[in-house]
PDB file of N, CA and C in Angstrom:
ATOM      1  N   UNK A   1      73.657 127.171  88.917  1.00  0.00           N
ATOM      2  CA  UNK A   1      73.658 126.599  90.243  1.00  0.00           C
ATOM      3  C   UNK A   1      74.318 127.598  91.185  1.00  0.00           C
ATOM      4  N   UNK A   2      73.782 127.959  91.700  1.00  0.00           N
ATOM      5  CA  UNK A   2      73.729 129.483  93.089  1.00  0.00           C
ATOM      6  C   UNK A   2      74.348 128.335  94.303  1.00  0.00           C
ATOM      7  N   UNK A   3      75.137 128.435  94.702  1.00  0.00           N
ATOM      8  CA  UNK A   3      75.899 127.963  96.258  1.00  0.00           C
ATOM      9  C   UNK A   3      76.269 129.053  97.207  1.00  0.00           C
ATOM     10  N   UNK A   4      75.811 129.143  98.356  1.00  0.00           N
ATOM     11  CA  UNK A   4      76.431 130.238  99.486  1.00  0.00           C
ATOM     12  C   UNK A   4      77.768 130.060  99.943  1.00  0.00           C
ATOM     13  N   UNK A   5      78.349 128.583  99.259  1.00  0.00           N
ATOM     14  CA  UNK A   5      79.759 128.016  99.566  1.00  0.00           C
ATOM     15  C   UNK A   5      81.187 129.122  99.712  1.00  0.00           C
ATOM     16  N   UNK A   6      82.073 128.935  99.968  1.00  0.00           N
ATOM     17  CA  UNK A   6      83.508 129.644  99.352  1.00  0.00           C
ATOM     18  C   UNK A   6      83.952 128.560  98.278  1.00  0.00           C
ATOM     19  N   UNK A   7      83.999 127.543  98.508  1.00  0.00           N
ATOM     20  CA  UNK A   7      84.745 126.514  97.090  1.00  0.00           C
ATOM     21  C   UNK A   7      83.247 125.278  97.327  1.00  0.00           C
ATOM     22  N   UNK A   8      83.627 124.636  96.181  1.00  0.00           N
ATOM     23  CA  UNK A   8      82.897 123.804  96.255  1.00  0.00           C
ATOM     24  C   UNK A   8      83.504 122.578  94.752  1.00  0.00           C
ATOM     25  N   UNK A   9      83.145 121.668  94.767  1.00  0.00           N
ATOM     26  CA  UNK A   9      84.236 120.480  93.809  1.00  0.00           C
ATOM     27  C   UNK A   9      82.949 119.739  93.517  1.00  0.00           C
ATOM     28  N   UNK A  10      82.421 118.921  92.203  1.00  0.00           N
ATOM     29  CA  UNK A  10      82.133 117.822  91.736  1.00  0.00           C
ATOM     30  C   UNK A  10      83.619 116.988  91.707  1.00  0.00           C
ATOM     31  N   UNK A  11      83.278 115.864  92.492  1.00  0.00           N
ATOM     32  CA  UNK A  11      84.659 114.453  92.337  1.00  0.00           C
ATOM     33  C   UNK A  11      83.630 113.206  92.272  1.00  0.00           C
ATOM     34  N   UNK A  12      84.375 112.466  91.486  1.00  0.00           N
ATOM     35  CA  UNK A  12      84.244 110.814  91.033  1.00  0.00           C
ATOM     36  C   UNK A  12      84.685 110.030  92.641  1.00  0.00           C
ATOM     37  N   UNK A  13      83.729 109.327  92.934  1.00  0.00           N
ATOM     38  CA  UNK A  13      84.285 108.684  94.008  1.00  0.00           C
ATOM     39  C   UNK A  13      83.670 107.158  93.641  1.00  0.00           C
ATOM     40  N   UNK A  14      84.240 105.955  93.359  1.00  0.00           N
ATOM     41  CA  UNK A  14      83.599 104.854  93.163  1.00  0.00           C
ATOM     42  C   UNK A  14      82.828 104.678  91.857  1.00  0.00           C
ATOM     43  N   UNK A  15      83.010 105.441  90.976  1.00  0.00           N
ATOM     44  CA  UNK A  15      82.226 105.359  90.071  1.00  0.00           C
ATOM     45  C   UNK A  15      80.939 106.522  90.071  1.00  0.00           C
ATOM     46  N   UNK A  16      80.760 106.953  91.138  1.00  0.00           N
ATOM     47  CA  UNK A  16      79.326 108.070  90.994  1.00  0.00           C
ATOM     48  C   UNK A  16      80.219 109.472  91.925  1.00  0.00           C
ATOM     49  N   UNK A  17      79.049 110.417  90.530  1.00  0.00           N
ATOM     50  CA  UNK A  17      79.606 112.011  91.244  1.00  0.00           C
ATOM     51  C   UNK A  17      79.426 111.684  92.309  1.00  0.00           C
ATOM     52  N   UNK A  18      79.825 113.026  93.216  1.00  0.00           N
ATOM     53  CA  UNK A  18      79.298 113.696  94.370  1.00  0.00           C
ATOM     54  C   UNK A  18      79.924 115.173  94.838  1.00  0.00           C
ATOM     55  N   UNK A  19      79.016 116.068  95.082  1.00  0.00           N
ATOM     56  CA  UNK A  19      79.100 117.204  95.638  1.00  0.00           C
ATOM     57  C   UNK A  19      80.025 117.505  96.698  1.00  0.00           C
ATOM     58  N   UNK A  20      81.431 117.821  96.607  1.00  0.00           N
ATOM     59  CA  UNK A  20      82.062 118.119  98.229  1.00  0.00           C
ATOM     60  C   UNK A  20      82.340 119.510  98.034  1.00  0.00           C
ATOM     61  N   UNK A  21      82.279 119.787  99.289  1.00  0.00           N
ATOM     62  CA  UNK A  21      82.825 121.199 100.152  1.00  0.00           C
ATOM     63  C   UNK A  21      82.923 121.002 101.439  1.00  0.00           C
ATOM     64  N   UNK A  22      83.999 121.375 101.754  1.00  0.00           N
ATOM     65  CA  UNK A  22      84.817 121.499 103.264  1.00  0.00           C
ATOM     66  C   UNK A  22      83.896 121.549 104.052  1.00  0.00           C
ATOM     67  N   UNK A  23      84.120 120.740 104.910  1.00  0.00           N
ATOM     68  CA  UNK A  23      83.054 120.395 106.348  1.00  0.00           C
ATOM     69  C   UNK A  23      81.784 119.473 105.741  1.00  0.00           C
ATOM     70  N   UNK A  24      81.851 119.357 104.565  1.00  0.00           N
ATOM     71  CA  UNK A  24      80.661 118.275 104.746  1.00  0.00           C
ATOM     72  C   UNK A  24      80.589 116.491 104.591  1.00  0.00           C
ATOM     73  N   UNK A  25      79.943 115.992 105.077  1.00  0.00           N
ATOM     74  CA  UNK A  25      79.845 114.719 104.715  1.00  0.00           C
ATOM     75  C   UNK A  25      79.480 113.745 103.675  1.00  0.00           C
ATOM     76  N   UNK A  26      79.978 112.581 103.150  1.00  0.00           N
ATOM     77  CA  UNK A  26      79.424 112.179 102.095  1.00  0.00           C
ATOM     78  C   UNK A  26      79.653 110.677 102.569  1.00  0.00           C
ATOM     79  N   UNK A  27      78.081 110.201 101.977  1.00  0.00           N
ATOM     80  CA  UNK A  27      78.242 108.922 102.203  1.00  0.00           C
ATOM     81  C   UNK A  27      78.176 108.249 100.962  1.00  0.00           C
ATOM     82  N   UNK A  28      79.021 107.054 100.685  1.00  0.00           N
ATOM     83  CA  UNK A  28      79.508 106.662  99.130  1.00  0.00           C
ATOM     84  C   UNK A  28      78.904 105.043  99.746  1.00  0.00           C
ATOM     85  N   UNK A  29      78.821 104.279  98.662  1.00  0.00           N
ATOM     86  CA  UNK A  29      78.177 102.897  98.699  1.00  0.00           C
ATOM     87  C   UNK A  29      78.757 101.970  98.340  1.00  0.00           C
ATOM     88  N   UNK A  30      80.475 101.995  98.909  1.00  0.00           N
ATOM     89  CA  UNK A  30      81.544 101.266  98.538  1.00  0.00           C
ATOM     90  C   UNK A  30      82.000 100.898 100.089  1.00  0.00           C
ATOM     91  N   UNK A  31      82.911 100.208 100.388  1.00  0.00           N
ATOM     92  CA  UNK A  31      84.157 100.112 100.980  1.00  0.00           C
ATOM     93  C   UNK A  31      85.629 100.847 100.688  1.00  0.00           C
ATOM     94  N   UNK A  32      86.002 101.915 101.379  1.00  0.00           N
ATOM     95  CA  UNK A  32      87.372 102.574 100.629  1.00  0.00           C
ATOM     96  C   UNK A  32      88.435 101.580 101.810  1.00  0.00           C
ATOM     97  N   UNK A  33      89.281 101.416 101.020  1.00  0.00           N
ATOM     98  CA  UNK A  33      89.911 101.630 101.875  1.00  0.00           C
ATOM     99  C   UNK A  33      91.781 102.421 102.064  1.00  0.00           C
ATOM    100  N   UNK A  34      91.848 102.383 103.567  1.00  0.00           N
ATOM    101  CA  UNK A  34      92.784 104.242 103.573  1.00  0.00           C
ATOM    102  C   UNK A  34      93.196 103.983 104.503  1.00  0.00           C
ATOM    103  N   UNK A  35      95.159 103.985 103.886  1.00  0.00           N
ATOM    104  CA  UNK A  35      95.862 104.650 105.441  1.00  0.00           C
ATOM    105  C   UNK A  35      95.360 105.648 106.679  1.00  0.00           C
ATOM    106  N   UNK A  36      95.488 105.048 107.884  1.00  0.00           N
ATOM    107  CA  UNK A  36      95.403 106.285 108.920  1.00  0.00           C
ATOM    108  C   UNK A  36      94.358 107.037 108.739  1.00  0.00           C
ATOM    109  N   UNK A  37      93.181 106.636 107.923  1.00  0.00           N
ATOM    110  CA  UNK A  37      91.450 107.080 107.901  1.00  0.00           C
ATOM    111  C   UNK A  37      91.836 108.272 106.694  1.00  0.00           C
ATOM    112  N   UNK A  38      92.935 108.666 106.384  1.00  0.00           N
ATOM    113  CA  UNK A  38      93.078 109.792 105.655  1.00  0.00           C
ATOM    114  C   UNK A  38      93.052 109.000 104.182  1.00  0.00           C
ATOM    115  N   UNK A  39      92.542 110.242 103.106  1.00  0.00           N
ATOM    116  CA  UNK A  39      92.380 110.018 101.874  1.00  0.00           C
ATOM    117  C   UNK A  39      92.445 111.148 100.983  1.00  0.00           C
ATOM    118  N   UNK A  40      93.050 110.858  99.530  1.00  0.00           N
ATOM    119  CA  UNK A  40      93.315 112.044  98.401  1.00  0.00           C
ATOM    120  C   UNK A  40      92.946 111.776  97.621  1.00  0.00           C
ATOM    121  N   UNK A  41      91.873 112.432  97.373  1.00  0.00           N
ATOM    122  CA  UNK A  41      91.054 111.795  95.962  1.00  0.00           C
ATOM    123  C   UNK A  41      91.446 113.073  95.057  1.00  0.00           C
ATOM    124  N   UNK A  42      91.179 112.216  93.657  1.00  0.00           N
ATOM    125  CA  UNK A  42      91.635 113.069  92.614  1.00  0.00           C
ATOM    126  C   UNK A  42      91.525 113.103  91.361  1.00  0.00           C
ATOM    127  N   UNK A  43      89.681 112.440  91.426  1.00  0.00           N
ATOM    128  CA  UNK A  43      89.171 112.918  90.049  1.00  0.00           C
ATOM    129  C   UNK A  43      88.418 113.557  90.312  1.00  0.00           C
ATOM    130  N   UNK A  44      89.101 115.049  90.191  1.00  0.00           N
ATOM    131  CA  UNK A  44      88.067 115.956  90.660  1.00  0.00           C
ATOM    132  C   UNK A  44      87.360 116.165  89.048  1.00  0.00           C
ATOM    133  N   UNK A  45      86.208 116.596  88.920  1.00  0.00           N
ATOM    134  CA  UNK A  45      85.807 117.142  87.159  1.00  0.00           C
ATOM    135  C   UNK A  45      85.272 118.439  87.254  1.00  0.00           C
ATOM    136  N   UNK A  46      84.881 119.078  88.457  1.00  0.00           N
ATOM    137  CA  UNK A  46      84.657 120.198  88.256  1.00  0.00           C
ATOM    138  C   UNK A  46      85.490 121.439  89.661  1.00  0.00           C
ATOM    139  N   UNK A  47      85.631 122.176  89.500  1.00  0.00           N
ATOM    140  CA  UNK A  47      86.262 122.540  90.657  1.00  0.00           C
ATOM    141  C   UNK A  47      85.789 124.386  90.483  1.00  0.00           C
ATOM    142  N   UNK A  48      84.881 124.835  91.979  1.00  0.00           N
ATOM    143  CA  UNK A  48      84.145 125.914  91.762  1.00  0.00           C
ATOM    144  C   UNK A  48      84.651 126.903  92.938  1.00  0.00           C
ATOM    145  N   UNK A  49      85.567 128.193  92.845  1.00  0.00           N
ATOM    146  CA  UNK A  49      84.738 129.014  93.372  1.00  0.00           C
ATOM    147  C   UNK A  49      84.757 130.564  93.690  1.00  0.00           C
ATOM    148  N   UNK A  50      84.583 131.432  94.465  1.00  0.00           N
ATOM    149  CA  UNK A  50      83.988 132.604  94.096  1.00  0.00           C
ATOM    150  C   UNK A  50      84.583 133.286  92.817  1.00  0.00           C
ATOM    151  N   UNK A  51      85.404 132.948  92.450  1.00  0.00           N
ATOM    152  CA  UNK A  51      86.478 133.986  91.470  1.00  0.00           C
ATOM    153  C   UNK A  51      86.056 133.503  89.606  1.00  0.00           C
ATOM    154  N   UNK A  52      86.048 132.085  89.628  1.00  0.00           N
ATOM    155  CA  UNK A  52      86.343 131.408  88.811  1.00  0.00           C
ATOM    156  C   UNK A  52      85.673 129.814  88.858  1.00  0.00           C
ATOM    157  N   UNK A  53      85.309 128.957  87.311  1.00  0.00           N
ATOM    158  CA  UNK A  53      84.889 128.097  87.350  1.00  0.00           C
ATOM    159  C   UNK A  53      85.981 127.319  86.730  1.00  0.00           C
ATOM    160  N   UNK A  54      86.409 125.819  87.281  1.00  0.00           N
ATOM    161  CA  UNK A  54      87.128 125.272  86.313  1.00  0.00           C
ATOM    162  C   UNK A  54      86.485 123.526  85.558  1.00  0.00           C
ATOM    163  N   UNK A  55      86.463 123.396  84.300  1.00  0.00           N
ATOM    164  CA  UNK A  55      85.829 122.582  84.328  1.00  0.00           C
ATOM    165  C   UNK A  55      86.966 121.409  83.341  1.00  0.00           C
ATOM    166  N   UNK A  56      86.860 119.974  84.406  1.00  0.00           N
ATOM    167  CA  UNK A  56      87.787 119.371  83.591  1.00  0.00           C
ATOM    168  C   UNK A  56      87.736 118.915  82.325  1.00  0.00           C
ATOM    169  N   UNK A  57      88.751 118.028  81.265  1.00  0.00           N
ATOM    170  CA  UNK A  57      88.553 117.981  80.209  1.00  0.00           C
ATOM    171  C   UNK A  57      89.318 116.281  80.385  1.00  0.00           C
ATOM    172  N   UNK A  58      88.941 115.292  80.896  1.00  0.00           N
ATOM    173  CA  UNK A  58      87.729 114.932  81.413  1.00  0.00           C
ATOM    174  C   UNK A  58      87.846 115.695  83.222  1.00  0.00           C
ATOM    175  N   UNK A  59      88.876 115.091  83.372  1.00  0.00           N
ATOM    176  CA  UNK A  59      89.288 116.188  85.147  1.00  0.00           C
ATOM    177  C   UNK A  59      90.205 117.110  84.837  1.00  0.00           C
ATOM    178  N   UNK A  60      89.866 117.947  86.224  1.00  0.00           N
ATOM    179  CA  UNK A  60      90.900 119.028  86.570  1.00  0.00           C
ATOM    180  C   UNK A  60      92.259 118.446  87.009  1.00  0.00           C
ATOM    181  N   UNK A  61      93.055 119.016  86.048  1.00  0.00           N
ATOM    182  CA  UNK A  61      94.699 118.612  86.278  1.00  0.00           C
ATOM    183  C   UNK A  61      95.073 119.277  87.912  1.00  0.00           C
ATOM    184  N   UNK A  62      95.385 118.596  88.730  1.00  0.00           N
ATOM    185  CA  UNK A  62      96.549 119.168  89.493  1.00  0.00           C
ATOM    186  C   UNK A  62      95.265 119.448  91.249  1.00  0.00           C
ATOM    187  N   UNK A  63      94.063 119.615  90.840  1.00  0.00           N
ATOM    188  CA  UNK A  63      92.939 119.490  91.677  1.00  0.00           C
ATOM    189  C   UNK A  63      93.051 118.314  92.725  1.00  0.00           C
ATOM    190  N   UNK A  64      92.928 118.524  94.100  1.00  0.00           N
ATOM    191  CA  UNK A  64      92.426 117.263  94.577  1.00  0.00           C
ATOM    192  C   UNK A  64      92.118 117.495  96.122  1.00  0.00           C
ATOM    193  N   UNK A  65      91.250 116.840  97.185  1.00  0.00           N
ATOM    194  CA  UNK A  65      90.541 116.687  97.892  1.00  0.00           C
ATOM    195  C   UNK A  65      91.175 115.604  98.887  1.00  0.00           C
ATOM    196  N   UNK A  66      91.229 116.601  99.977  1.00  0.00           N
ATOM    197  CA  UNK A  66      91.954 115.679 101.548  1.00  0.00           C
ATOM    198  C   UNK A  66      90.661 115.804 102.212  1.00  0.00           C
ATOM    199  N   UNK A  67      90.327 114.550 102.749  1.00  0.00           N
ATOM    200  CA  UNK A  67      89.405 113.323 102.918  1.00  0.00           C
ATOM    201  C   UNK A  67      89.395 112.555 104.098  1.00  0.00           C
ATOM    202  N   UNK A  68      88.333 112.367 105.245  1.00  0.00           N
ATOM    203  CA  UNK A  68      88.756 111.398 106.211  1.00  0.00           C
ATOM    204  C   UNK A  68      87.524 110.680 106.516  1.00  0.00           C
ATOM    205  N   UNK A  69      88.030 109.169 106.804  1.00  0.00           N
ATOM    206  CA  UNK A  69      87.065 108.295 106.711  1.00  0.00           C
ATOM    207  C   UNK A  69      86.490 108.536 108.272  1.00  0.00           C
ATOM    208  N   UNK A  70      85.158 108.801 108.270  1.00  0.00           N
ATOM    209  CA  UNK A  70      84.970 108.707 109.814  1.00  0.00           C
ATOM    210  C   UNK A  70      84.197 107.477 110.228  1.00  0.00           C
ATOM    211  N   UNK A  71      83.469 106.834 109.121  1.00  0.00           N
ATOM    212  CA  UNK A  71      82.382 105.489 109.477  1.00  0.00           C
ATOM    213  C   UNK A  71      82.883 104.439 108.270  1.00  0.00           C
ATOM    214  N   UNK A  72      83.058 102.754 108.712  1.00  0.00           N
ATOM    215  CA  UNK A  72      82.557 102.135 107.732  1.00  0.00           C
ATOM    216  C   UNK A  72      81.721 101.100 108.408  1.00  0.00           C
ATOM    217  N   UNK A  73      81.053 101.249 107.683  1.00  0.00           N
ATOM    218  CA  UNK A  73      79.372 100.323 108.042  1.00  0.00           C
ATOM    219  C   UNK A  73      78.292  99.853 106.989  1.00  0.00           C
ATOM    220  N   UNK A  74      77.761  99.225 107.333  1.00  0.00           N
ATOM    221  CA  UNK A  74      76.567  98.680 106.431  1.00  0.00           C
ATOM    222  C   UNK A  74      75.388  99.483 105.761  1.00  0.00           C
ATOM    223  N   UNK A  75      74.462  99.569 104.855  1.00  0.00           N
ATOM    224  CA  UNK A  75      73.261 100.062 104.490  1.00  0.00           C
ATOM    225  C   UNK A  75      72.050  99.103 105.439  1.00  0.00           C
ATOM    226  N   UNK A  76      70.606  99.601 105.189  1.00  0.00           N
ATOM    227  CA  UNK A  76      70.105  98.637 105.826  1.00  0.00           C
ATOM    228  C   UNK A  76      69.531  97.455 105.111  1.00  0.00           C
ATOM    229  N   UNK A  77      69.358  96.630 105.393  1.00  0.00           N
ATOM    230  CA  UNK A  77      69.150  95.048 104.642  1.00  0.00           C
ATOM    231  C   UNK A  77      67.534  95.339 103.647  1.00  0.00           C
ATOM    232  N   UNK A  78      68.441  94.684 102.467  1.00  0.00           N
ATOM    233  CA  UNK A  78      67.133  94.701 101.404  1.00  0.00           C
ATOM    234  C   UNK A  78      66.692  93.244 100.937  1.00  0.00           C
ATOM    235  N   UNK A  79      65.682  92.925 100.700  1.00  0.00           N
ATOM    236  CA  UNK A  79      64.988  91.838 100.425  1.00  0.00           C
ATOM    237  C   UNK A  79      65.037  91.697  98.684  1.00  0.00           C
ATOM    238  N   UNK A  80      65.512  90.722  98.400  1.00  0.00           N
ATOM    239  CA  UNK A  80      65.165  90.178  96.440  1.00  0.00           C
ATOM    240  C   UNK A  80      64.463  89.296  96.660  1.00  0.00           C
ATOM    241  N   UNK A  81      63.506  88.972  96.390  1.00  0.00           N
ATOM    242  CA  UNK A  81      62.337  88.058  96.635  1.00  0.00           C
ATOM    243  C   UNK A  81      62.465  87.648  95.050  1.00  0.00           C
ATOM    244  N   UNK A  82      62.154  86.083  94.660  1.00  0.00           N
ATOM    245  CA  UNK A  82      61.912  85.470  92.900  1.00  0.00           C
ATOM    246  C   UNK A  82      60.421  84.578  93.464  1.00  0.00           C
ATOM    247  N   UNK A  83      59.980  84.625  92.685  1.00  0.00           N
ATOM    248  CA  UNK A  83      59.376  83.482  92.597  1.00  0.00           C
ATOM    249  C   UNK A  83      58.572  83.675  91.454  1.00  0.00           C
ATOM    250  N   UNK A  84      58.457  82.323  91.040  1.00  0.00           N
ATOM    251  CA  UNK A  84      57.278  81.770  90.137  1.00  0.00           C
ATOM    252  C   UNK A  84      55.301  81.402  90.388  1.00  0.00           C
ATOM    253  N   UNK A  85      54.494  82.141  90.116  1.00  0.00           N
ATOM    254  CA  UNK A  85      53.488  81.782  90.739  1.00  0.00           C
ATOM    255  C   UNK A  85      52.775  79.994  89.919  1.00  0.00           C
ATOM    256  N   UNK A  86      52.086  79.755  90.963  1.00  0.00           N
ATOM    257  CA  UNK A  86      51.730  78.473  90.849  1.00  0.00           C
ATOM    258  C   UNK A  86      52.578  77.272  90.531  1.00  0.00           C
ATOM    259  N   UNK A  87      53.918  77.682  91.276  1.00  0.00           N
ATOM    260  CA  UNK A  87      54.962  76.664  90.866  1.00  0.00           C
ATOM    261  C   UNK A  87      55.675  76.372  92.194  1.00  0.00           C
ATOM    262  N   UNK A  88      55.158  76.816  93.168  1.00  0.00           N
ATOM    263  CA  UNK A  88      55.669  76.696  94.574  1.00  0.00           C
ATOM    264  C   UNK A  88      57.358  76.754  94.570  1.00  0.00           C
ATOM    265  N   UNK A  89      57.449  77.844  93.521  1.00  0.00           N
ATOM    266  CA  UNK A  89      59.242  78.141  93.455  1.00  0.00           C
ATOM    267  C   UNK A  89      59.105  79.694  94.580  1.00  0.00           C
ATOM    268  N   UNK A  90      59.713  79.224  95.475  1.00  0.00           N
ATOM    269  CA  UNK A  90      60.163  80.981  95.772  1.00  0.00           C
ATOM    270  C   UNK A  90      61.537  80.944  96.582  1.00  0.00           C
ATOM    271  N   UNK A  91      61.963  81.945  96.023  1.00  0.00           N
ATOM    272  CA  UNK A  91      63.685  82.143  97.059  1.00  0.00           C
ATOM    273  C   UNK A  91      63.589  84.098  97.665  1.00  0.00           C
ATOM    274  N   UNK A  92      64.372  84.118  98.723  1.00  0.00           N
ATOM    275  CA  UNK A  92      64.003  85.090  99.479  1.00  0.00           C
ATOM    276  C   UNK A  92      65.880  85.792  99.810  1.00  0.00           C
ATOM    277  N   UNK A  93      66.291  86.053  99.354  1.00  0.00           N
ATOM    278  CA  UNK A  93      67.646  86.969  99.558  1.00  0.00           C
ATOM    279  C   UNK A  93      67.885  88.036 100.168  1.00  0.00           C
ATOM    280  N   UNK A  94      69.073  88.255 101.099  1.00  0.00           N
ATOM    281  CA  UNK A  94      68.717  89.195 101.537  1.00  0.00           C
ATOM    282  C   UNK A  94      70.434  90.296 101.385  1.00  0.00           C
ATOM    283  N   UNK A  95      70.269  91.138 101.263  1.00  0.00           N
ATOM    284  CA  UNK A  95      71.372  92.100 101.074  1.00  0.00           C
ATOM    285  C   UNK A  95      72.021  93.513 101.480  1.00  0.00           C
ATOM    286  N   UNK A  96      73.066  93.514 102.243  1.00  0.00           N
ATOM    287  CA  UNK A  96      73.434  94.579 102.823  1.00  0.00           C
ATOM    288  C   UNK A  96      75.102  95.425 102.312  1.00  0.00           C
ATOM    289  N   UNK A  97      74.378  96.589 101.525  1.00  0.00           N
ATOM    290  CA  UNK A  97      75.866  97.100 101.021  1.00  0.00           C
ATOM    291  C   UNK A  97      76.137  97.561 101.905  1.00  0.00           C
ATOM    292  N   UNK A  98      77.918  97.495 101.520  1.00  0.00           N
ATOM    293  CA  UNK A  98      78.934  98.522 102.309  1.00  0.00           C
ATOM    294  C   UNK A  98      79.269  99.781 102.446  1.00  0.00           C
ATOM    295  N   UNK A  99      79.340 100.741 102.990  1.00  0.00           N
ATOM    296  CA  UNK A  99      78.955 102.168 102.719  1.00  0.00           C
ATOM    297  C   UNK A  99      79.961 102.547 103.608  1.00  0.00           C
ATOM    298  N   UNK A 100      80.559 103.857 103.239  1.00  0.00           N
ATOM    299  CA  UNK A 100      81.804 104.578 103.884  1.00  0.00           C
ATOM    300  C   UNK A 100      80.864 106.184 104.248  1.00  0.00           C
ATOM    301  N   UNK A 101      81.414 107.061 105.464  1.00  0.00           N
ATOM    302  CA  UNK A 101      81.442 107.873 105.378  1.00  0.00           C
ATOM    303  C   UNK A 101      82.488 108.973 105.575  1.00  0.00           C
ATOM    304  N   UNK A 102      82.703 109.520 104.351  1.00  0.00           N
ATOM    305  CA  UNK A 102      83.848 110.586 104.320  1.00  0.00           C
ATOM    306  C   UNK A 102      83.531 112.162 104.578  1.00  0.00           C
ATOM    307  N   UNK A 103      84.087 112.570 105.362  1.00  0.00           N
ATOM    308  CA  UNK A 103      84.090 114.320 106.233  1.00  0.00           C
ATOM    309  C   UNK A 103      85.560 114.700 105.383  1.00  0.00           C
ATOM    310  N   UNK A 104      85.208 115.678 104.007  1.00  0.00           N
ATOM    311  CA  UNK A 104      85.660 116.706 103.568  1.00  0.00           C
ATOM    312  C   UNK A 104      86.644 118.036 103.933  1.00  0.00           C
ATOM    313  N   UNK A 105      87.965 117.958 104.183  1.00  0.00           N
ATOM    314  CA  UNK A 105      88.493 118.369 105.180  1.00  0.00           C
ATOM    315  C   UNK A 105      89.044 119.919 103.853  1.00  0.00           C
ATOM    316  N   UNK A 106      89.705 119.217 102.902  1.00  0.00           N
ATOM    317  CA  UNK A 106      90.422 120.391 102.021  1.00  0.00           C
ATOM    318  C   UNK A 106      90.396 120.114 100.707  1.00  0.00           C
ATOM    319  N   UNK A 107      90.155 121.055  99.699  1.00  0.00           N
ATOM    320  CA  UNK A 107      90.396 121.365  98.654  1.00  0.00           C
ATOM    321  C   UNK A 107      91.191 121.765  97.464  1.00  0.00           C
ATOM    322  N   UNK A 108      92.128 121.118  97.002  1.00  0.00           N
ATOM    323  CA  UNK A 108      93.411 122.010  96.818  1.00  0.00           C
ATOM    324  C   UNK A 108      93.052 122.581  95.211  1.00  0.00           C
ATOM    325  N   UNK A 109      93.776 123.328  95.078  1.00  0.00           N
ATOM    326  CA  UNK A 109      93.588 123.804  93.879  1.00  0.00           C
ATOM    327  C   UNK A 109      94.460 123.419  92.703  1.00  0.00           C
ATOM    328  N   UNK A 110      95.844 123.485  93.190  1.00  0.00           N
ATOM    329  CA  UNK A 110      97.010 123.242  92.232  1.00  0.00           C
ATOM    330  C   UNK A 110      98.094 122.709  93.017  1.00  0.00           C
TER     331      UNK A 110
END
């Protein structure tokens, strides 16, 4: 995996990877919630860059990622539709996850 990055991190956020490097955005499909919009996450599992690869065993010890919440808001509404044919059963649900977006500020190493 070729990146034009300077660092770049695989971290656990909610249960699913995701790709960070400084300045970028990530949108996760949770609700966080965080003092003062700021956040330190710190299961990082992989931590990358120009010099050296580090890969955790399950995470990188001592690794971790300053974090700021800039959005929390909704996904857009999804439909679960059931029904039974020829049984005039039908139910119609409707569902909207919660979704955060976090802007990637720093990387620490140790």
């Amino acid at each position: 995996m070729a990146r034009n990055c300077q660092m770049f991190a695989i971290v656990r956020i909610a249960g699913k990877q995701q790709i960070a490097e400084v300045g970028k955005k990530i949108k996760i499909d949770a609700k966080i919630e965080a003092k003062e919009k700021k956040l330190k996450l710190s299961e990082i599992l992989l931590l990358v860059d120009q010099k050296q690869t580090k890969v955790g065993k399950p995470l990188v010890t001592g690794a971790s990622i300053e974090a700021e919440v800039i959005a929390e808001n909704k996904n857009d509404k999804i439909l679960v539709v059931k029904h039974h044919p020829k049984k005039r059963y039908r139910r119609v649900r409707g569902h909207r996850q919660d979704q955060t977006i976090l802007l990637i500020k720093k990387i620490n190493e140790e």
